[in-house]
Short mmCIF file of C-alpha atoms and ligand atoms in Angstrom, two decimals:
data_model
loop_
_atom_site.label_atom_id
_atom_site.label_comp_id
_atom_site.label_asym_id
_atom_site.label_seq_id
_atom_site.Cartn_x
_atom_site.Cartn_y
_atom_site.Cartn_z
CA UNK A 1 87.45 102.00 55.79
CA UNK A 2 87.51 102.81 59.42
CA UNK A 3 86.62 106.31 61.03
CA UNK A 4 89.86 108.63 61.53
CA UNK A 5 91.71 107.78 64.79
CA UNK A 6 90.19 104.03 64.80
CA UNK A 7 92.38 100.62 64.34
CA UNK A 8 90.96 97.35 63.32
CA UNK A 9 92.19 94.21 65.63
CA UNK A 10 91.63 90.76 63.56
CA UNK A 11 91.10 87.89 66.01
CA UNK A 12 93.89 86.20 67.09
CA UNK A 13 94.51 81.96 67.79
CA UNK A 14 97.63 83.09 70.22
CA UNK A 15 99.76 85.34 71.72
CA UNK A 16 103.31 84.77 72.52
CA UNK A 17 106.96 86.76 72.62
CA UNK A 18 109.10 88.24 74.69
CA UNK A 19 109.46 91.94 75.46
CA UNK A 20 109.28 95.28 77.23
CA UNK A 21 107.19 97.86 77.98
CA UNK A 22 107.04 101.77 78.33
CA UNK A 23 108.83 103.21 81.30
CA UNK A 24 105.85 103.36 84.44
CA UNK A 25 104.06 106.27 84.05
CA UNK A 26 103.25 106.48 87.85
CA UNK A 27 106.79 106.30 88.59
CA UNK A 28 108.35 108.85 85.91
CA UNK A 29 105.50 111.70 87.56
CA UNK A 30 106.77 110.92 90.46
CA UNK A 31 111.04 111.64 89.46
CA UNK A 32 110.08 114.18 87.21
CA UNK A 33 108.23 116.36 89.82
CA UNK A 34 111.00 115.79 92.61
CA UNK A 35 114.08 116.02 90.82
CA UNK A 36 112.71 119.32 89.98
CA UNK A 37 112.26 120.51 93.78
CA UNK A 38 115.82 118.87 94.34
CA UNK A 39 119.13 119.98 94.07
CA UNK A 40 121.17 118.76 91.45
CA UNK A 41 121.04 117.25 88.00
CA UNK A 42 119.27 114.18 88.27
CA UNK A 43 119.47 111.89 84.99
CA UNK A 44 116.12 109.59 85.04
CA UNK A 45 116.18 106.52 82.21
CA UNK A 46 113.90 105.00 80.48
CA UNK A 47 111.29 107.79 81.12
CA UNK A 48 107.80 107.39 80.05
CA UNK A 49 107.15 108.18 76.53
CA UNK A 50 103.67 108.68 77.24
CA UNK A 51 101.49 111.91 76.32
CA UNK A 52 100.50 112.00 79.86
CA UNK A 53 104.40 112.13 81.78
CA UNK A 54 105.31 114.68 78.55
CA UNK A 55 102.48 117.38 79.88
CA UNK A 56 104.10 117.07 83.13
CA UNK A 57 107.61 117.89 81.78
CA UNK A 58 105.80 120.65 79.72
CA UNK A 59 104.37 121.97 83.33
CA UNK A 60 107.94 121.97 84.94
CA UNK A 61 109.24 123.67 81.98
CA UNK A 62 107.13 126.38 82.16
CA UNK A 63 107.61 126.73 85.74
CA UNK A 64 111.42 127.52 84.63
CA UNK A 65 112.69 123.85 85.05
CA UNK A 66 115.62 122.94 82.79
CA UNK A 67 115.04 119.86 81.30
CA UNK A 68 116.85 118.44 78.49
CA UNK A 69 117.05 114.34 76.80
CA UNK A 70 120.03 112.22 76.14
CA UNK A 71 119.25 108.40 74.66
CA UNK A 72 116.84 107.31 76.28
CA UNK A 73 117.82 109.57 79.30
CA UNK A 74 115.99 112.99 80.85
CA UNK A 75 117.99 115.36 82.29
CA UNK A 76 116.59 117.39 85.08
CA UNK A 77 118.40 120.35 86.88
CA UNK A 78 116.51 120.63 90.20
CA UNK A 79 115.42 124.57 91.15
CA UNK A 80 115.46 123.21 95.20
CA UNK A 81 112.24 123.47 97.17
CA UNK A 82 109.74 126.50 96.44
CA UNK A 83 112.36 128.16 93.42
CA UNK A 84 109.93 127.45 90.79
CA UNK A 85 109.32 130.85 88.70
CA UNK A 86 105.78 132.06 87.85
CA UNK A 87 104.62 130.33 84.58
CA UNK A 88 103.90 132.86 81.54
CA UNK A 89 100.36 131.41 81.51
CA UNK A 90 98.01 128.68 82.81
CA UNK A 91 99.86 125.29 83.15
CA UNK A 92 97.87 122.33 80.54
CA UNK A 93 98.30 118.89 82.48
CA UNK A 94 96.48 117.36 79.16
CA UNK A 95 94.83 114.54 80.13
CA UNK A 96 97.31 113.87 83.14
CA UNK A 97 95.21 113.46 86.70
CA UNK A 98 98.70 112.50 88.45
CA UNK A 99 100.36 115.71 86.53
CA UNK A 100 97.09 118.21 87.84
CA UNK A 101 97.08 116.76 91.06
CA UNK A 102 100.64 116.28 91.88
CA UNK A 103 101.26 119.32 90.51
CA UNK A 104 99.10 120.98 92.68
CA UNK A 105 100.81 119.56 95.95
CA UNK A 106 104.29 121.20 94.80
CA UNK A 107 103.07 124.61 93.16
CA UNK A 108 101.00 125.13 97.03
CA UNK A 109 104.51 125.85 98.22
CA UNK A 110 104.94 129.16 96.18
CA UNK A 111 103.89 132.21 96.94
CA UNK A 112 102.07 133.18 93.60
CA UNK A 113 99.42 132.12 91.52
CA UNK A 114 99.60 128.97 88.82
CA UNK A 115 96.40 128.35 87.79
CA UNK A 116 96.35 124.67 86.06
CA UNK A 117 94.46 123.16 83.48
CA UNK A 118 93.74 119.98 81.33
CA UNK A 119 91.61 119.05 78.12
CA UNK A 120 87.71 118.29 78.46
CA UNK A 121 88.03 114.82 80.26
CA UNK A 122 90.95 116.11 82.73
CA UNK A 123 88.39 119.59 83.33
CA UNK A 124 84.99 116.68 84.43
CA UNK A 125 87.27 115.35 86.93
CA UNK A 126 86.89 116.14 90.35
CA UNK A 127 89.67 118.32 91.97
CA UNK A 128 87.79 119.03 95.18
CA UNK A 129 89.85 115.91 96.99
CA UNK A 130 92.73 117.81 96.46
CA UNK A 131 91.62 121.41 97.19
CA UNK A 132 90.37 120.61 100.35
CA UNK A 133 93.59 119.67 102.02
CA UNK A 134 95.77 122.33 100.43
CA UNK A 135 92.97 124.50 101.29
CA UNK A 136 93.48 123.67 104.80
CA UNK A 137 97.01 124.04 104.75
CA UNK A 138 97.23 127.28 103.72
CA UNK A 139 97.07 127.72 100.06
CA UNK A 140 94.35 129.68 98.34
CA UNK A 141 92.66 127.78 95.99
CA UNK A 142 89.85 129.01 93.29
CA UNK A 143 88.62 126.49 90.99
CA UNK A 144 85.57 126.35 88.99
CA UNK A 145 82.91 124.22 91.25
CA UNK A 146 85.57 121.61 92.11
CA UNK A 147 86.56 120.90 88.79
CA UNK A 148 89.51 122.32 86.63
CA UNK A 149 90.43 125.44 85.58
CA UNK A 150 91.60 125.86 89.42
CA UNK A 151 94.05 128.40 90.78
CA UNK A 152 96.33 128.03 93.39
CA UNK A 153 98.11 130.97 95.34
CA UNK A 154 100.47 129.08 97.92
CA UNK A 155 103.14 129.75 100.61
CA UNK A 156 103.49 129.45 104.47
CA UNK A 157 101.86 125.93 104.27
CA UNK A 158 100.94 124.19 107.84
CA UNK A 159 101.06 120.32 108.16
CA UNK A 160 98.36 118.64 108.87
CA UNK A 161 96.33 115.16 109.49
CA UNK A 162 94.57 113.88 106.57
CA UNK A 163 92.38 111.31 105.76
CA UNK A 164 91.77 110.61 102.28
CA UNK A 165 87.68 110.48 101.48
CA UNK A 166 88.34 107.26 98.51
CA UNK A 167 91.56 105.27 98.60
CA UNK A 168 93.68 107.50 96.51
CA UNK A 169 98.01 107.77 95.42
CA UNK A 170 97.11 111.01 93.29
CA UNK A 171 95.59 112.59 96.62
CA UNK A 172 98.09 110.86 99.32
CA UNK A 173 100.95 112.31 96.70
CA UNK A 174 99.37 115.88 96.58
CA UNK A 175 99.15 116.23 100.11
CA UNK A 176 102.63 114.67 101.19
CA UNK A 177 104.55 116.75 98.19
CA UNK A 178 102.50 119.72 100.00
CA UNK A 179 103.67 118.36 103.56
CA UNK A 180 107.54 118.56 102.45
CA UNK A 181 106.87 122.22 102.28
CA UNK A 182 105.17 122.62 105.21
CA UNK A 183 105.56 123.52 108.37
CA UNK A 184 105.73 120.92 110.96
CA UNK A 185 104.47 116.98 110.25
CA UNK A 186 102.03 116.00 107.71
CA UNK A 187 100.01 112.72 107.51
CA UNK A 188 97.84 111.43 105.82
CA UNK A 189 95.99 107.70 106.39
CA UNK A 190 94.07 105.86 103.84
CA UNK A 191 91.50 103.34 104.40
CA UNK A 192 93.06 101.08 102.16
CA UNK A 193 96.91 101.22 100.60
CA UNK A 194 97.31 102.65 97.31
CA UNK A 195 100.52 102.57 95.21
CA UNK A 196 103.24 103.65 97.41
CA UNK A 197 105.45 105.53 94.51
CA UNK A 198 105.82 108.58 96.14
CA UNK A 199 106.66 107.42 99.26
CA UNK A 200 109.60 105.35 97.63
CA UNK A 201 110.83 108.17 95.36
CA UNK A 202 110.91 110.56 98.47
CA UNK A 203 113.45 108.12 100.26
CA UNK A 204 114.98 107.87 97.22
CA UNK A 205 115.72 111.86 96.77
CA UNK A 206 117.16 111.56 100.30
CA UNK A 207 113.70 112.81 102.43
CA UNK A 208 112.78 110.74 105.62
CA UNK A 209 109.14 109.28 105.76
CA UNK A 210 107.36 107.49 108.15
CA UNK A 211 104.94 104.96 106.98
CA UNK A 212 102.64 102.93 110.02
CA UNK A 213 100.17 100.86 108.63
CA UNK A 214 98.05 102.69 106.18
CA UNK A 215 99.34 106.28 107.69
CA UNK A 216 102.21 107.94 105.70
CA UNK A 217 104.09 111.13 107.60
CA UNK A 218 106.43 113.50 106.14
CA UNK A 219 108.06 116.50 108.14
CA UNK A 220 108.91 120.11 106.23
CA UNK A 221 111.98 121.69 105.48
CA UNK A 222 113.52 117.92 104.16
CA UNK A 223 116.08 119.27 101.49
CA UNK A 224 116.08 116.40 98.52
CA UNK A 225 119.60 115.76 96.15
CA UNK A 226 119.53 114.67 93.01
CA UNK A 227 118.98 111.12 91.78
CA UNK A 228 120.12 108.39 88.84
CA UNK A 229 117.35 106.51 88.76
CA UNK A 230 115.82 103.73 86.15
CA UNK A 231 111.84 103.97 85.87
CA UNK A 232 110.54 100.30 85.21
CA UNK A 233 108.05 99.68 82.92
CA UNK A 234 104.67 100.02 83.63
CA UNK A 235 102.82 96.79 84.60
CA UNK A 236 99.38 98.87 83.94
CA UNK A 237 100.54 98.26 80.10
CA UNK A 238 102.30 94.94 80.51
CA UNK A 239 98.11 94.14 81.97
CA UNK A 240 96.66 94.35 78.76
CA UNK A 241 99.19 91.75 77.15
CA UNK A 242 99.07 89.26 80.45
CA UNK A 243 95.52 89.33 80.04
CA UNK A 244 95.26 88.33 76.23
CA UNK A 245 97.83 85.83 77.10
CA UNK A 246 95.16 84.19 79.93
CA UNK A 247 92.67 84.66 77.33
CA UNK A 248 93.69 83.13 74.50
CA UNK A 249 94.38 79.06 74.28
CA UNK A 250 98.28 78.02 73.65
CA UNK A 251 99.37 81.58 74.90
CA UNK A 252 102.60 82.66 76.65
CA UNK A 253 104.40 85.94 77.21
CA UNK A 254 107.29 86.71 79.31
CA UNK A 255 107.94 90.73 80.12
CA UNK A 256 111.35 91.78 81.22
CA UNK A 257 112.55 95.01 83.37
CA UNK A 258 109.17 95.28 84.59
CA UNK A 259 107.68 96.90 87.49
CA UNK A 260 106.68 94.50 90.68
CA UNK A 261 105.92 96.97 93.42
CA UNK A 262 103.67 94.39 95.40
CA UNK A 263 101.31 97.67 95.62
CA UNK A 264 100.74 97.35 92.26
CA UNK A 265 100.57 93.85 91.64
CA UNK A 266 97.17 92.56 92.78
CA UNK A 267 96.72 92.06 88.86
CA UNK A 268 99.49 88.92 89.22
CA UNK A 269 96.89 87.31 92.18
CA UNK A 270 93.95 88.11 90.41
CA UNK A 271 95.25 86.55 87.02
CA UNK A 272 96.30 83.34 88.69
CA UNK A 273 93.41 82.67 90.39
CA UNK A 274 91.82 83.29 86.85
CA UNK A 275 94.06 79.98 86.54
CA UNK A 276 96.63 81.63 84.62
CA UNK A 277 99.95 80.09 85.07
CA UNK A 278 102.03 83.23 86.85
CA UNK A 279 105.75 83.55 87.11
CA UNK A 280 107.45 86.95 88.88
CA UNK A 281 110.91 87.50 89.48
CA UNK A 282 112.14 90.20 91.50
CA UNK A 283 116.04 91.02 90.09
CA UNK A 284 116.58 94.47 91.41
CA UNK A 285 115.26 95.38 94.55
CA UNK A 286 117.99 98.15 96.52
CA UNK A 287 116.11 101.01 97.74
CA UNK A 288 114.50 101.95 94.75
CA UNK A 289 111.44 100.79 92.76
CA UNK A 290 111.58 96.12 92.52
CA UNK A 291 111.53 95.12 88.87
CA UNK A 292 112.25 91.87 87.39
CA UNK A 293 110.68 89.70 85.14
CA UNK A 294 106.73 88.45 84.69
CA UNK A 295 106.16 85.12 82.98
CA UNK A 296 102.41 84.83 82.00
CA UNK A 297 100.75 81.03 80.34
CA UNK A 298 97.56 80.32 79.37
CA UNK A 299 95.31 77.65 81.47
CA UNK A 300 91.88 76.85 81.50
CA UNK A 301 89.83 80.47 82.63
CA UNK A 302 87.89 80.45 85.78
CA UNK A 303 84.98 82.93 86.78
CA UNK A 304 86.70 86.19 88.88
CA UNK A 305 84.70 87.85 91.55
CA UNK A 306 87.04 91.34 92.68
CA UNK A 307 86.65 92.21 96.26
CA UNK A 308 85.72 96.44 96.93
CA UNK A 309 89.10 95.74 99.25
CA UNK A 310 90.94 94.38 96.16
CA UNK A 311 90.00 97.25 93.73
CA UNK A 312 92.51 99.80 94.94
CA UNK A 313 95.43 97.90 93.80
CA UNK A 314 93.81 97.22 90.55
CA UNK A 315 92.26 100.18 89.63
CA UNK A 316 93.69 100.74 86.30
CA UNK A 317 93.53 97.23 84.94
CA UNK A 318 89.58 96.69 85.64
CA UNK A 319 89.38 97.20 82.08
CA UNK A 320 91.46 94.64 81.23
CA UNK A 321 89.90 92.02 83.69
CA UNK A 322 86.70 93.03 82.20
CA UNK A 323 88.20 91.96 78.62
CA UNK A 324 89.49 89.04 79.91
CA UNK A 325 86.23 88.02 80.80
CA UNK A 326 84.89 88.44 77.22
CA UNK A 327 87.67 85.21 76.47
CA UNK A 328 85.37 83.03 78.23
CA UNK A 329 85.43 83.43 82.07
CA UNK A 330 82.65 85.94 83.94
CA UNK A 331 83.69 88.58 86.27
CA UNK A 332 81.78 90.73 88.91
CA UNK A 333 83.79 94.06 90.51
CA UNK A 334 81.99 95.97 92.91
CA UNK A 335 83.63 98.82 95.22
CA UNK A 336 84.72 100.86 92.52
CA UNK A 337 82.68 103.32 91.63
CA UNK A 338 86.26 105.46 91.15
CA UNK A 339 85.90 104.38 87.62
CA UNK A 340 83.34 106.12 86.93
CA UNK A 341 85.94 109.79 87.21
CA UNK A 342 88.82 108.09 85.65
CA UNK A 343 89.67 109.29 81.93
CA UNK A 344 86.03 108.62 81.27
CA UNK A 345 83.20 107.05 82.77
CA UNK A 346 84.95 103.76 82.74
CA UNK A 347 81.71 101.52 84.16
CA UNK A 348 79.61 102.89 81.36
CA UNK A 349 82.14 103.29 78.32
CA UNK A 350 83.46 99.55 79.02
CA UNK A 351 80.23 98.31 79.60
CA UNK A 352 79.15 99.92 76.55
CA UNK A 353 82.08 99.10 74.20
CA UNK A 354 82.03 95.22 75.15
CA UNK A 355 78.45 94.80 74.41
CA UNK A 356 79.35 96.89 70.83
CA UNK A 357 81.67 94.12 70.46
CA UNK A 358 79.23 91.04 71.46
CA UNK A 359 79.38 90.81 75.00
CA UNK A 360 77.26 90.08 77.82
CA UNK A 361 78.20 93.06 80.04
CA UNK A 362 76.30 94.74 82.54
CA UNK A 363 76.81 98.42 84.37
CA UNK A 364 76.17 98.28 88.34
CA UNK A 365 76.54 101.54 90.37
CA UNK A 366 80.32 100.77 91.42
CA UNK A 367 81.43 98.43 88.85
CA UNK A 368 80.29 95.94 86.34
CA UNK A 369 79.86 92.29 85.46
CA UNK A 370 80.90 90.91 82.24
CA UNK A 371 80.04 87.26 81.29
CA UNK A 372 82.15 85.53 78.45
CA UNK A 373 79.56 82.59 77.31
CA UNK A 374 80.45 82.60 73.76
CA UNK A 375 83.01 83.92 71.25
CA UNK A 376 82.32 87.85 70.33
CA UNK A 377 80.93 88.25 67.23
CA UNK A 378 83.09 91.83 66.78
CA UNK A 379 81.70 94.62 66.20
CA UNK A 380 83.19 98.86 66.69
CA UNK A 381 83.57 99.85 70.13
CA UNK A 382 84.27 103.73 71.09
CA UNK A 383 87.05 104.58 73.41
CA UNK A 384 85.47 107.62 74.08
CA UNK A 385 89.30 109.07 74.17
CA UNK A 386 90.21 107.07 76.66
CA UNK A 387 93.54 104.97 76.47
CA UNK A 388 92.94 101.81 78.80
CA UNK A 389 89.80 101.33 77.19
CA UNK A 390 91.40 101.32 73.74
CA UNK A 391 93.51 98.41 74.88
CA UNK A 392 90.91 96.96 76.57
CA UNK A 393 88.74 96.45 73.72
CA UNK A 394 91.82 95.57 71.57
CA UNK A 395 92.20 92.48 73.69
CA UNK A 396 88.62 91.88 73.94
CA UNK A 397 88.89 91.80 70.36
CA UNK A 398 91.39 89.23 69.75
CA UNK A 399 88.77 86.74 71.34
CA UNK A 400 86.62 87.25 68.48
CA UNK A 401 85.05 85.90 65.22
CA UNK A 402 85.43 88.55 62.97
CA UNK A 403 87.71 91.83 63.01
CA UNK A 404 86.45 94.64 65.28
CA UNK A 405 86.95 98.57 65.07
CA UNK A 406 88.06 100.71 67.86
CA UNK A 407 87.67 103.83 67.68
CA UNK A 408 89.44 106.87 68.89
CA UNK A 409 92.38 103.89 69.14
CA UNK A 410 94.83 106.70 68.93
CA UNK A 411 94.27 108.02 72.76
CA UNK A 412 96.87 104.87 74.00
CA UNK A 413 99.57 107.46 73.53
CA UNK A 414 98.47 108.96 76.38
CA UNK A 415 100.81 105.91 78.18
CA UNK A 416 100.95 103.24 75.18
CA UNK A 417 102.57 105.36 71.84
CA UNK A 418 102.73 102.00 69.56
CA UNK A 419 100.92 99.53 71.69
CA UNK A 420 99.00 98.27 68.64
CA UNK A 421 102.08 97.28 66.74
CA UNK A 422 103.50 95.55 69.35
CA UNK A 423 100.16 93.46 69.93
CA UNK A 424 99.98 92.45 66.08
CA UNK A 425 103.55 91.48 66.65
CA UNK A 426 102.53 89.15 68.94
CA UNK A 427 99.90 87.49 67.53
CA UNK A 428 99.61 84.80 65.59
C1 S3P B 1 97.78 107.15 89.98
C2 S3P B 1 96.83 106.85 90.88
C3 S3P B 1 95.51 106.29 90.51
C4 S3P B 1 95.54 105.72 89.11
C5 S3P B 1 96.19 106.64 88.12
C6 S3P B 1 97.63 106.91 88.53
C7 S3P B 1 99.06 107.73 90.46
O1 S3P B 1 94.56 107.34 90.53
O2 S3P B 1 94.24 105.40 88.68
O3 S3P B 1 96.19 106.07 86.84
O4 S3P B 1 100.01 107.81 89.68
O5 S3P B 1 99.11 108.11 91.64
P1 S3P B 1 93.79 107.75 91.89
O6 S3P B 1 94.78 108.24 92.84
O7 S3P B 1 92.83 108.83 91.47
O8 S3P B 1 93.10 106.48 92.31
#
C-alpha cells in the first residue's frame, strides 16, 4: 500500500474529454487583493478553490476584510485604499509566493506593522526582491536574512523607478500595488514581459496605467470601485492535461472557459511546435481577462529546445514540458534557474522524480534536459510538497509500463483540489 499522502497513476493508452478547470489562481490574487483596497462590494465568480488563493482570503480577513461566499461566488466589501486594520497576529500566506509578495505591496501603505509569514517552503524563498523596492519607497522592512518571517511598517510611500533583477509578475505586482499608494509615479521595467494580471485587473477596478514596452507606470492616489468579475480557469492546470494529451497516441482534449492571456500562453506555441495539433478560441475578450476555448490532439512528438527568452512565459509549466518529454520527445530549457526558488527546487526535484520513474533526465545549473527514448518503467517519485510536480509526474506516469507512486500527491490542492480524479476520468 502506498505511503500516506501518495496516489498511484496506472498507465494510460489515451486521454480524451471535455472539461473545465479551477478558476486562475494568478488572476483570483489579483481581485481578491484589490477589491479589498476598493470601494464597494465586488462579487468575483468562479474563484480559485485552491489552498494557495484561500491563505490570501485568510490574510485579508485578518486584516478586517469582510468576505463572505455565495455559489460559486466571493463576496468582497472593499475597506478603500490604506483602511486595512492591524491583524491580531502575524499574517500565514501558506505556501502562497503571489499572497506574501502581493501582500506585501498593499500592507507597505499602512502605517503599522504586519509581519507575514508562510510554511517551510514559502520561509526558503527569497523575499529580498521585494524588500528592496518597498524598502526604497519608504516602508520599513525587517525580515530574517531576506527570507520570511519579514515585517513591514509602511506609510508615506514615494514612487519610484524600478527595474526588476529576474523577470518577475509577483515583484512587478508588489511594487505597482505599492505605487497606487504612493506618492507621485511608479514604474517599474522588466527585461522580459511577465504575466500582465495586475496590470489588467487595475484597469479593471477603474485605476489608469501606463504600459510602454516592457515598462509598466502607475500614479498614487488612483481611488479603485468595485468589480463583477469572472476569473477564468487557470491554463497552468489545463498544462498538465494538454500535455498528456500530446503525449499519449489517439489523444484529444478540448478545455472550455479557459484563460488565453497571450502572456500566458507560450505553453500553446511550445506544444505545437512539439507537433501537437493546437486549437484556441478567444470568446470573451471586453476589457477584462480573454478566455475561450483550447482544443489540444495528439501528433507525432518532436524534440523541444526552450529559449532563456521563452521561459518567462512558461515558468510554471516547465514541469509539465519536462513530462512531456518522458512520452517520447527530448527537451533542453536553459535560462531558468528561477526554478530552482519556486515551491521547491524544481531543477533538482523534477530531475530527480523523472529518473525515480525511469527517465533519462539531467539537472543543468538553470534548467534541465529530459530525453524520452523509451517507455518508463514506473517507479515512486517524491513531490517534495510541491503541487506542479505532483502533476507533473502524474502525467509522466501515464506514459508508463507499470503503475507509479507519487508521493506527497496531496500538495495539488495548493491550486488542483481533485486533479487526480479528473485525470482518471479521462483516461482510458
Ligand atoms: C505568479 C508569478 C510567477 C509564477 C507564480 C505566480 C503571479 O512567479 O511562477 O506561480 O501570480 O504573479 P514569479 O513572479 O516569482 O516568477
Amino acid at each position: 500500500m502506498a505511503a500516506p499522502g501518495s496516489i498511484v497513476v496506472h498507465p494510460a493508452h489515451s486521454m480524451r474529454g471535455v472539461l473545465r478547470v479551477p478558476g486562475d489562481k494568478s488572476i483570483a490574487h489579483r481581485y481578491a487583493l484589490l477589491a479589498s483596497v476598493a470601494t464597494g462590494r465586488s462579487v468575483i465568480r468562479d474563484f480559485a478553490p485552491g489552498a494557495d488563493c484561500q491563505s490570501t482570503l485568510r490574510c485579508l480577513q485578518a486584516l478586517g476584510v469582510e468576505i463572505s461566499r455565495a455559489d460559486d461566488s466571493i463576496i468582497i466589501i472593499g475597506r478603500g485604499a490604506g483602511q486595512f486594520c492591524s491583524p491580531g497576529g502575524a499574517l500565514d500566506a501558506g505556501n502562497s509566493g503571489t499572497t506574501a509578495r502581493l501582500l506585501a505591496g498593499i500592507i507597505a501603505a499602512h502605517p503599522f506593522p504586519v509581519t507575514i509569514t508562510g510554511d517551510e517552503s514559502l520561509c526558503r524563498r527569497p523575499m529580498r526582491r521585494v524588500i528592496e523596492p518597498l524598502s526604497r519607497m519608504g516602508a520599513r522592512v525587517v525580515a530574517n536574512g531576506g527570507r520570511l518571517p519579514m515585517t513591514l511598517t509602511g506609510g508615506g510611500l514615494c514612487g519610484i523607478d524600478h527595474m526588476t533583477e529576474v523577470p518577475s509578475a509577483q515583484v512587478k505586482s508588489a511594487v505597482l500595488l505599492a505605487g497606487l499608494h504612493a506618492s507621485g509615479t511608479t514604474r517599474v521595467t522588466e527585461s522580459h514581459l511577465t504575466r500582465n494580471h495586475t496590470e489588467v485587473a487595475l484597469r479593471q477596478f477603474g485605476a489608469e496605467v501606463a504600459v510602454n514596452g516592457t515598462t509598466v507606470s502607475v500614479t498614487g492616489g488612483q481611488a479603485l470601485t468595485r468589480v463583477d468579475a469572472t476569473v477564468p480557469g487557470d491554463l497552468s492546470s489545463a498544462a498538465f492535461f494538454c500535455v498528456a494529451v500530446a503525449g499519449l497516441a489517439g489523444s484529444s482534449i478540448r478545455i472550455d472557459g479557459v484563460g488565453l492571456n497571450p502572456t500566458r500562453t507560450g505553453l500553446l506555441a511550445i506544444l505545437a511546435r512539439a507537433g501537437a495539433s493546437v486549437e484556441a478560441e478567444i470568446e470573451s475578450e471586453s476589457a477584462e481577462e480573454p478566455r475561450g476555448c483550447l482544443v489540444v490532439r495528439h501528433r507525432e512528438l518532436r524534440p523541444l529546445v526552450i529559449d532563456p527568452a521563452e521561459v518567462p512565459g512558461v515558468i510554471d509549466e516547465l514541469p509539465a514540458l519536462a513530462a512531456l518529454a518522458t512520452h517520447g520527445g527530448e527537451i533542453v530549457v536553459t535560462g531558468a534557474s528561477e526554478l530552482r526558488v519556486k515551491e521547491s527546487d524544481r531543477i533538482a526535484a523534477l530531475v530527480a522524480g523523472l529518473r525515480a520513474l525511469g527517465a533519462e533526465a539531467d539537472e543543468l545549473a538553470d534548467g534541465f534536459h529530459v530525453c524520452g527514448r523509451r517507455p518508463l518503467a514506473g517507479g515512486t517519485a517524491d513531490a517534495v510538497g510541491d503541487h506542479r510536480l505532483a502533476m507533473a509526474f502524474a502525467v509522466a506516469a501515464l506514459g508508463a509500463r507499470a503503475p507509479s507512486t507519487i508521493v506527497g500527491a496531496g500538495a495539488v490542492d495548493v491550486s488542483y483540489p481533485g486533479f487526480f480524479s479528473v485525470l482518471e476520468s479521462l483516461t482510458a
